[in-house]
Coordinates of C-alpha atoms in Angstrom, one line a residue:
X63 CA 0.0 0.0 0.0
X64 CA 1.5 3.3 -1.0
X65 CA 0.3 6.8 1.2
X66 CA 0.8 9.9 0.7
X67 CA 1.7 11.9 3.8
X68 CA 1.2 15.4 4.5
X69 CA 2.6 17.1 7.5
X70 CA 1.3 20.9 8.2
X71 CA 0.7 21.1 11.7
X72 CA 3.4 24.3 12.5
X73 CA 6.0 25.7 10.9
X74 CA 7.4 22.9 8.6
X75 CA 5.4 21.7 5.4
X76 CA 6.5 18.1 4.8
X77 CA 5.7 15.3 2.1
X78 CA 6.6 11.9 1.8
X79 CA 5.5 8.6 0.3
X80 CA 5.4 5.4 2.4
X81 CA 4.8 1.9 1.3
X82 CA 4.1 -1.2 3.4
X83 CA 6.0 -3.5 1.2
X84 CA 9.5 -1.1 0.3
X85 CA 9.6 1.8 2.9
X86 CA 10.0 5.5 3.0
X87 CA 10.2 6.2 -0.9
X88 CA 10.3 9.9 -0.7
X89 CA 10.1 12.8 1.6
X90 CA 10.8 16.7 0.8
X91 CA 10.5 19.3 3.5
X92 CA 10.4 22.8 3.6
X93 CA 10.9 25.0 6.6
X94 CA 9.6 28.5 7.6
X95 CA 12.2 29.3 9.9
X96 CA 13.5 32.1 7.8
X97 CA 9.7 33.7 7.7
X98 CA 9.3 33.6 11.5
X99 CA 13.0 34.4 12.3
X100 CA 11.9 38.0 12.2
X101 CA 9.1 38.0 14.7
X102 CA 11.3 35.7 16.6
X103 CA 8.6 32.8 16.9
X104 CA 6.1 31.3 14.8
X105 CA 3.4 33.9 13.5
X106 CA 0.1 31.5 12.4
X107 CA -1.5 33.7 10.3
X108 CA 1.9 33.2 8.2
X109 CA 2.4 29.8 8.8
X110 CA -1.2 28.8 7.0
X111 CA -0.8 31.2 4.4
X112 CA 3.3 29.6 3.4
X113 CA 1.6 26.2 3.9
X114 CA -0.9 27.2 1.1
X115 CA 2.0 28.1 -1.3
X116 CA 4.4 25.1 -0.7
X117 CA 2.0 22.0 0.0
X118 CA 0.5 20.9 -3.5
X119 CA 4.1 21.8 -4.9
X120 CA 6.1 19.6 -2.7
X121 CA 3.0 16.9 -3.5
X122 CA 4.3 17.4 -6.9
X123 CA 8.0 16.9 -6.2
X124 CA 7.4 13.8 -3.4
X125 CA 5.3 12.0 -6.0
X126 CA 8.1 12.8 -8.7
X127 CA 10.9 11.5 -6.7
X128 CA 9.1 8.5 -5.2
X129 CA 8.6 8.0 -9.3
X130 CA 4.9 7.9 -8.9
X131 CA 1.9 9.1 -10.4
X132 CA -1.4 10.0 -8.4
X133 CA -3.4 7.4 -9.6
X134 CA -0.4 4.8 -8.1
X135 CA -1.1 6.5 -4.5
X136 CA -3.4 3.6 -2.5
X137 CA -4.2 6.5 0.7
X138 CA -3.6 9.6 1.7
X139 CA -3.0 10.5 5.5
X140 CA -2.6 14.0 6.5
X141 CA -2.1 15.5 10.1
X142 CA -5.0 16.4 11.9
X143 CA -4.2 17.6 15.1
X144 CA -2.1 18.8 17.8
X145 CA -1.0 21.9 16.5
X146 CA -2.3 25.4 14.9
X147 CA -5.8 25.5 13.3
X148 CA -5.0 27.0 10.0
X149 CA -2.3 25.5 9.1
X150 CA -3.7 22.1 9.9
X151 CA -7.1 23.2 7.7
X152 CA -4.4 23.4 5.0
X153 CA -3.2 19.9 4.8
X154 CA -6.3 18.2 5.8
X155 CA -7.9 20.3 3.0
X156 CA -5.7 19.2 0.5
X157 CA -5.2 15.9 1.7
X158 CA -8.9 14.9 1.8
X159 CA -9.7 16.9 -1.6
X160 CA -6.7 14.7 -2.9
X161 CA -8.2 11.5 -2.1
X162 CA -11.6 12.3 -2.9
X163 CA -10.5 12.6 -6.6
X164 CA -8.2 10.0 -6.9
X165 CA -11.1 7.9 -4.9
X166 CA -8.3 6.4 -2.1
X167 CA -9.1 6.7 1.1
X168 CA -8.1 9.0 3.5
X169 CA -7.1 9.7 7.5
X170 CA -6.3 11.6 9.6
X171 CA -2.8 11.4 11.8
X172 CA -2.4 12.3 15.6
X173 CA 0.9 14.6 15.3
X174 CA 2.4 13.2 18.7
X175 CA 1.4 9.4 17.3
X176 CA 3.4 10.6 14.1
X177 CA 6.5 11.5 16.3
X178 CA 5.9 8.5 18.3
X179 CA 6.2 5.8 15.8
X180 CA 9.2 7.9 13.9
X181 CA 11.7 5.4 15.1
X182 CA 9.9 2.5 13.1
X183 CA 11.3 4.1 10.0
X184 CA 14.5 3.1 10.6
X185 CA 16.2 -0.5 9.8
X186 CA 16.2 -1.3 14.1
X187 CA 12.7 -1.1 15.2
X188 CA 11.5 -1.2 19.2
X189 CA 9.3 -4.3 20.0
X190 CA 6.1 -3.3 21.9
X191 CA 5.7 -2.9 24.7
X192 CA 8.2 -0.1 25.5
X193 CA 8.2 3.5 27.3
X194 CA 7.9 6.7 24.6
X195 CA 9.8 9.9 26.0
X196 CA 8.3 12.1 24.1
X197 CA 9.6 15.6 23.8
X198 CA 8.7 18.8 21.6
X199 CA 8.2 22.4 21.8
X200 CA 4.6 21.5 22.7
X201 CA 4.7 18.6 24.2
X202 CA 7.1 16.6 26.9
X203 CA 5.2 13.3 28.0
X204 CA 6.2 9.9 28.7
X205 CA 3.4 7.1 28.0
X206 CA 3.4 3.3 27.9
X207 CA 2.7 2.0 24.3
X208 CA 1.6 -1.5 24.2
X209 CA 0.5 -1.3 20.5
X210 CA -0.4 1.2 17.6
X211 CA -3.2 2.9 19.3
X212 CA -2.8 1.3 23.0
X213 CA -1.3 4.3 24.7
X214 CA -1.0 4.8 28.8
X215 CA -0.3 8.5 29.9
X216 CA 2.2 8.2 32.7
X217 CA 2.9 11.7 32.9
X218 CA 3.5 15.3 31.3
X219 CA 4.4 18.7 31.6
X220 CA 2.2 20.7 33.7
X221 CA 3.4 23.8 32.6
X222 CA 6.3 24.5 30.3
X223 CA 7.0 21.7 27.2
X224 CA 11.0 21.2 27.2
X225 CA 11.0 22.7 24.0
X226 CA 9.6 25.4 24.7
X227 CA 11.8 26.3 27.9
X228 CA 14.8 25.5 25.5
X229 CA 13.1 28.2 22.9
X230 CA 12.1 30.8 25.7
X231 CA 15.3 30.3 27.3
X232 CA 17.6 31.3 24.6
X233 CA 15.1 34.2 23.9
X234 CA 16.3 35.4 27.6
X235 CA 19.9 34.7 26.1
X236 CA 19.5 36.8 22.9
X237 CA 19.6 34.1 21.1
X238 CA 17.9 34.1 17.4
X239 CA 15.1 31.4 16.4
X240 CA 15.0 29.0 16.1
X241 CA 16.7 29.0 20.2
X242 CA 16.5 25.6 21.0
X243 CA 19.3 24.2 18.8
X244 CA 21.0 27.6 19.0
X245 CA 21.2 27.4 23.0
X246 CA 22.4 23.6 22.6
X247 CA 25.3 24.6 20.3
X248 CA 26.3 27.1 22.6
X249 CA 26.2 24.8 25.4
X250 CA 29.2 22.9 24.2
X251 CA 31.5 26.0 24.7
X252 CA 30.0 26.2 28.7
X253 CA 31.6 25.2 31.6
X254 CA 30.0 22.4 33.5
X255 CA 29.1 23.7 37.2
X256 CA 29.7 27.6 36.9
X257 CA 25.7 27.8 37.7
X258 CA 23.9 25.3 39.3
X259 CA 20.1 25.2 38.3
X260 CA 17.5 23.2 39.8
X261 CA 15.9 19.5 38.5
X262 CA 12.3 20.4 38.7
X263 CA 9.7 17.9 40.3
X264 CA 12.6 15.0 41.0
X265 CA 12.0 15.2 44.4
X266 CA 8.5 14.3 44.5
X267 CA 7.2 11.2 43.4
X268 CA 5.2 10.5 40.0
X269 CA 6.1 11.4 36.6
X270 CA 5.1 14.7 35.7
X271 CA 7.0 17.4 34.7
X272 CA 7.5 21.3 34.9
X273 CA 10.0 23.6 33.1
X274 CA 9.0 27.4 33.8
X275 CA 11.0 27.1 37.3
X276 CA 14.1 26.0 35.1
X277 CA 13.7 29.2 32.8
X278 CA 13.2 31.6 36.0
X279 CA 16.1 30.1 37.2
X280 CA 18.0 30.8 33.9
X281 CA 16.6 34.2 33.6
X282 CA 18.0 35.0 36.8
X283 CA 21.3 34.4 36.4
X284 CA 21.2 36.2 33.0
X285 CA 19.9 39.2 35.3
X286 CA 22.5 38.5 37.8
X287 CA 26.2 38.3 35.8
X288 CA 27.6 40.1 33.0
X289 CA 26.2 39.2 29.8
X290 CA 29.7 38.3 28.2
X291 CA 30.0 34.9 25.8
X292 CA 31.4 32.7 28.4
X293 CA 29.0 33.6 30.8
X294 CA 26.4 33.2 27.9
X295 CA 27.5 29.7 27.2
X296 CA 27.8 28.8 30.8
X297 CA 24.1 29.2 31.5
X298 CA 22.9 27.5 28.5
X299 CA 25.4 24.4 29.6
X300 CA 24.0 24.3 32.9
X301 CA 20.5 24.7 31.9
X302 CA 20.7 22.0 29.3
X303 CA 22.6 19.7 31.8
X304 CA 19.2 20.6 33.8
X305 CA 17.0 19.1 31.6
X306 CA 18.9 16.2 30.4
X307 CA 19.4 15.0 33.6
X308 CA 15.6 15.6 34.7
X309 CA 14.7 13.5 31.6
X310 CA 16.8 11.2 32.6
X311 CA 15.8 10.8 36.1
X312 CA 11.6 10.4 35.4
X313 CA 11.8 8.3 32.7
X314 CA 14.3 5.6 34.9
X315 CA 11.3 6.4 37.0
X316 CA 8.9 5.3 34.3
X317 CA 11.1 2.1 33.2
X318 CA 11.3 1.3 37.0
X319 CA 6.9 1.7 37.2
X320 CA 6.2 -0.6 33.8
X321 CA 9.3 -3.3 34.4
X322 CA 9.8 -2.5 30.3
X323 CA 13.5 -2.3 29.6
X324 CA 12.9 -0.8 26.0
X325 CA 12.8 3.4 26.0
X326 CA 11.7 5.5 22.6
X327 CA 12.4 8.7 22.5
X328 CA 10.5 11.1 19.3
X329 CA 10.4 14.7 18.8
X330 CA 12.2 17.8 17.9
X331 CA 14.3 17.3 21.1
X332 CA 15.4 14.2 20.9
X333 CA 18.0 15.8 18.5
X334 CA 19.9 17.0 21.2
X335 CA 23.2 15.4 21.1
X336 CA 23.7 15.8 25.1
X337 CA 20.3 13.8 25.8
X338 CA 20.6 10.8 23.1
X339 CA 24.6 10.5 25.4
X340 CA 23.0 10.2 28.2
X341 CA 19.9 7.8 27.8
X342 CA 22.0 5.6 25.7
X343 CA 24.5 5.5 29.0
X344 CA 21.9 5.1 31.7
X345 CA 19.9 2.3 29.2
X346 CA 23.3 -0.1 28.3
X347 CA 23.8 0.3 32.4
X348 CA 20.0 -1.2 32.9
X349 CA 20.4 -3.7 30.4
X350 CA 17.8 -1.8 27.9
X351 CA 18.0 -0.5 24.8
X352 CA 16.8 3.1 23.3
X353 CA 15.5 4.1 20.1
X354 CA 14.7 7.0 18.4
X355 CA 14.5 8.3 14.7
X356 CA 17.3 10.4 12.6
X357 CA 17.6 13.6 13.2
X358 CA 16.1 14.9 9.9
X359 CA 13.2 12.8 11.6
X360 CA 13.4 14.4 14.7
X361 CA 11.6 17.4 14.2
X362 CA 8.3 17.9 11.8
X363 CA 8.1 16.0 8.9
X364 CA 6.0 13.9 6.5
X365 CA 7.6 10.5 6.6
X366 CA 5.9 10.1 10.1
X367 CA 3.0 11.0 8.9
X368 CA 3.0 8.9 6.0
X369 CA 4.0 5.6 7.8
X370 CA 1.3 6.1 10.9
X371 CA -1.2 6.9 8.4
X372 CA -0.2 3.5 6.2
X373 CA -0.4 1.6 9.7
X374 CA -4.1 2.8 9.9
X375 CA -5.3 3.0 6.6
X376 CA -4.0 -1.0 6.1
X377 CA -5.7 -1.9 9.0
X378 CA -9.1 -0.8 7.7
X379 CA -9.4 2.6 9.3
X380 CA -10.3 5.8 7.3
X381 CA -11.7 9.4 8.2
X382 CA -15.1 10.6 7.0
X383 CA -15.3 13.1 4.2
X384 CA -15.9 16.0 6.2
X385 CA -12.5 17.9 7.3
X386 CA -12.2 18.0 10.6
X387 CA -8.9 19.2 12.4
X388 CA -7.8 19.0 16.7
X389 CA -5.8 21.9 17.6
X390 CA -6.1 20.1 21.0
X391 CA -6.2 16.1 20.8
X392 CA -4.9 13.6 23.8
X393 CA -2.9 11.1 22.4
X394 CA -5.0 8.6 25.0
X395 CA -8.2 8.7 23.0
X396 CA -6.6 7.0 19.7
X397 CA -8.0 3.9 18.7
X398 CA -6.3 0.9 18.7
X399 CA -5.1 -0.3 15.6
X400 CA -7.1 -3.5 15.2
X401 CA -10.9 -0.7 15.2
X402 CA -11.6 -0.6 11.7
X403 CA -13.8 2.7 10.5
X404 CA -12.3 4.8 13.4

């Protein structure tokens, strides 16, 4: 079965073509960090509007390099939710108008389930059951995943997403967006120690999360030392050593609660150099594997949709032909895969 993916639930407008039976047989992305860089965060009026102009064009190169013409597509999935209304009414738009022409049928993709089942793209897969670190600009949750659609919440952020306390937190710093991977490259020039910042909610039992402590901290001892490079580069160190090792701490905690010895970790900051280090050090000391995607598959991007959508759409499920987009959508209240017509 070959599906088209089509991923526009922020910033990033990505294609790709999955099939069951060969893979990932193309995916193009194109990013909007250059039209947001000047408002220094994503602007959504402008985010829908870029998705508009790039979508059915990338469709058009995907298909090309994939060496495919429409009526070879067997499905179309598009993402449906988390993420920003407009631009999500842009590729479920699309998507559903595609399919209804080329009579395939369609569905729509959680975003977070897209992220989630990332790693199965590449050539070592998790088993199920394992524990799903989870961690975006949006989102930081760790859940138990017994299947495709069998998903326990074990805990979240309450307040902050990691992401978004690595993005604020460079703001503080000066630093120009995107500020998450800008504040982890300047983190390898810090000094380990200088500032001591706290591990927020490790010292009280369960698995939630919270990061807007972290960033006061940070934001403090910006206030409190001169602003010079070193200084700089020191505070983004021992923030990022902050959240690395909070990470690291709840989910042990998680892998401890479920007995699983298998961790996945999916989203844009699972990129972070620092953080794969360290999980793949505390798993190969419990015996335990991790997994996680490329980094191109990291942040936003088609392929994901494409192959949760083919998981779906082979198993019998398909959307209605009415678009409908969830800016807002818990990850819990998925179906499992084996509900046909969900």
């Amino acid at each position: 079965m070959r599906v088209l993916g089509i991923e526009t639930s922020c910033d990033e407008t990505g294609i790709a073509v999955y099939c069951t039976e060969q893979g990932l047989l193309s995916h193009v992305l194109y990013s909007q960090v250059k039209l947001h860089a000047d408002y220094g965060g994503v602007v959504p009026e402008l985010a829908s509007r870029d998705h508009v102009r790039k979508t059915l064009p990338l469709i058009e190169q995907a298909l090309s390099e994939a060496k495919l013409q429409p009526d070879q597509i067997d499905g179309v999935a598009y993402t449906s939710g988390p993420g920003l209304i407009g631009a999500l009414l842009v590729g479920a738009t699309i998507g559903r108008s595609l399919a209804f022409g080329w009579q395939v049928p369609a569905i729509g993709v959680h975003h977070m389930e897209g992220h989630l089942l990332a790693p199965m793209l590449e050539a070592s897969r998790p088993d199920f059951p394992f524990v799903a670190l989870l961690v975006s600009g949006g989102h930081t949750q760790l859940v138990r995943v017994d299947g495709i659609g069998e998903y326990e919440l074990l805990g979240e952020s309450v307040d902050d997403a990691a992401g978004e306390a690595f993005d604020k937190t460079a703001k503080l710093l000066g630093l120009d967006y995107p500020g998450g991977p800008r504040l982890a490259k300047l983190a390898e020039q810090g000094v380990a120690g200088r500032f001591q910042f706290p591990r927020p909610m490790t010292d009280k039992p369960g698995l939630n999360f919270s990061f807007s402590g972290l960033k006061t901290a940070a934001a403090t001892a910006i206030a409190e030392n001169t602003n010079d490079e070193q200084t700089q580069a020191d505070i983004a160190r021992a923030f990022e050593d902050a959240v690395v090792d909070t990470l690291l701490i709840k989910c042990r905690r998680a892998l401890e609660q479920t007995g699983l010895n298998r961790l996945v970790m999916a989203g844009g900051v699972s990129a972070n150099k620092r953080l794969r280090a360290a999980l793949a050090e505390t798993m190969s000391k419990l015996g335990g594997e991790v997994f996680y995607p490329r980094a191109e598959f990291c942040t936003d991007n088609g392929a994901m949709i494409a192959f949760a959508g083919a998981q779906r759409l082979a198993a019998g499920q398909h959307a209605e032909a009415a678009v409908k987009v969830r800016p807002r959508w818990p990850l819990t209240e998925l179906p499992p895969l084996n509900t046909p017509d969900a």
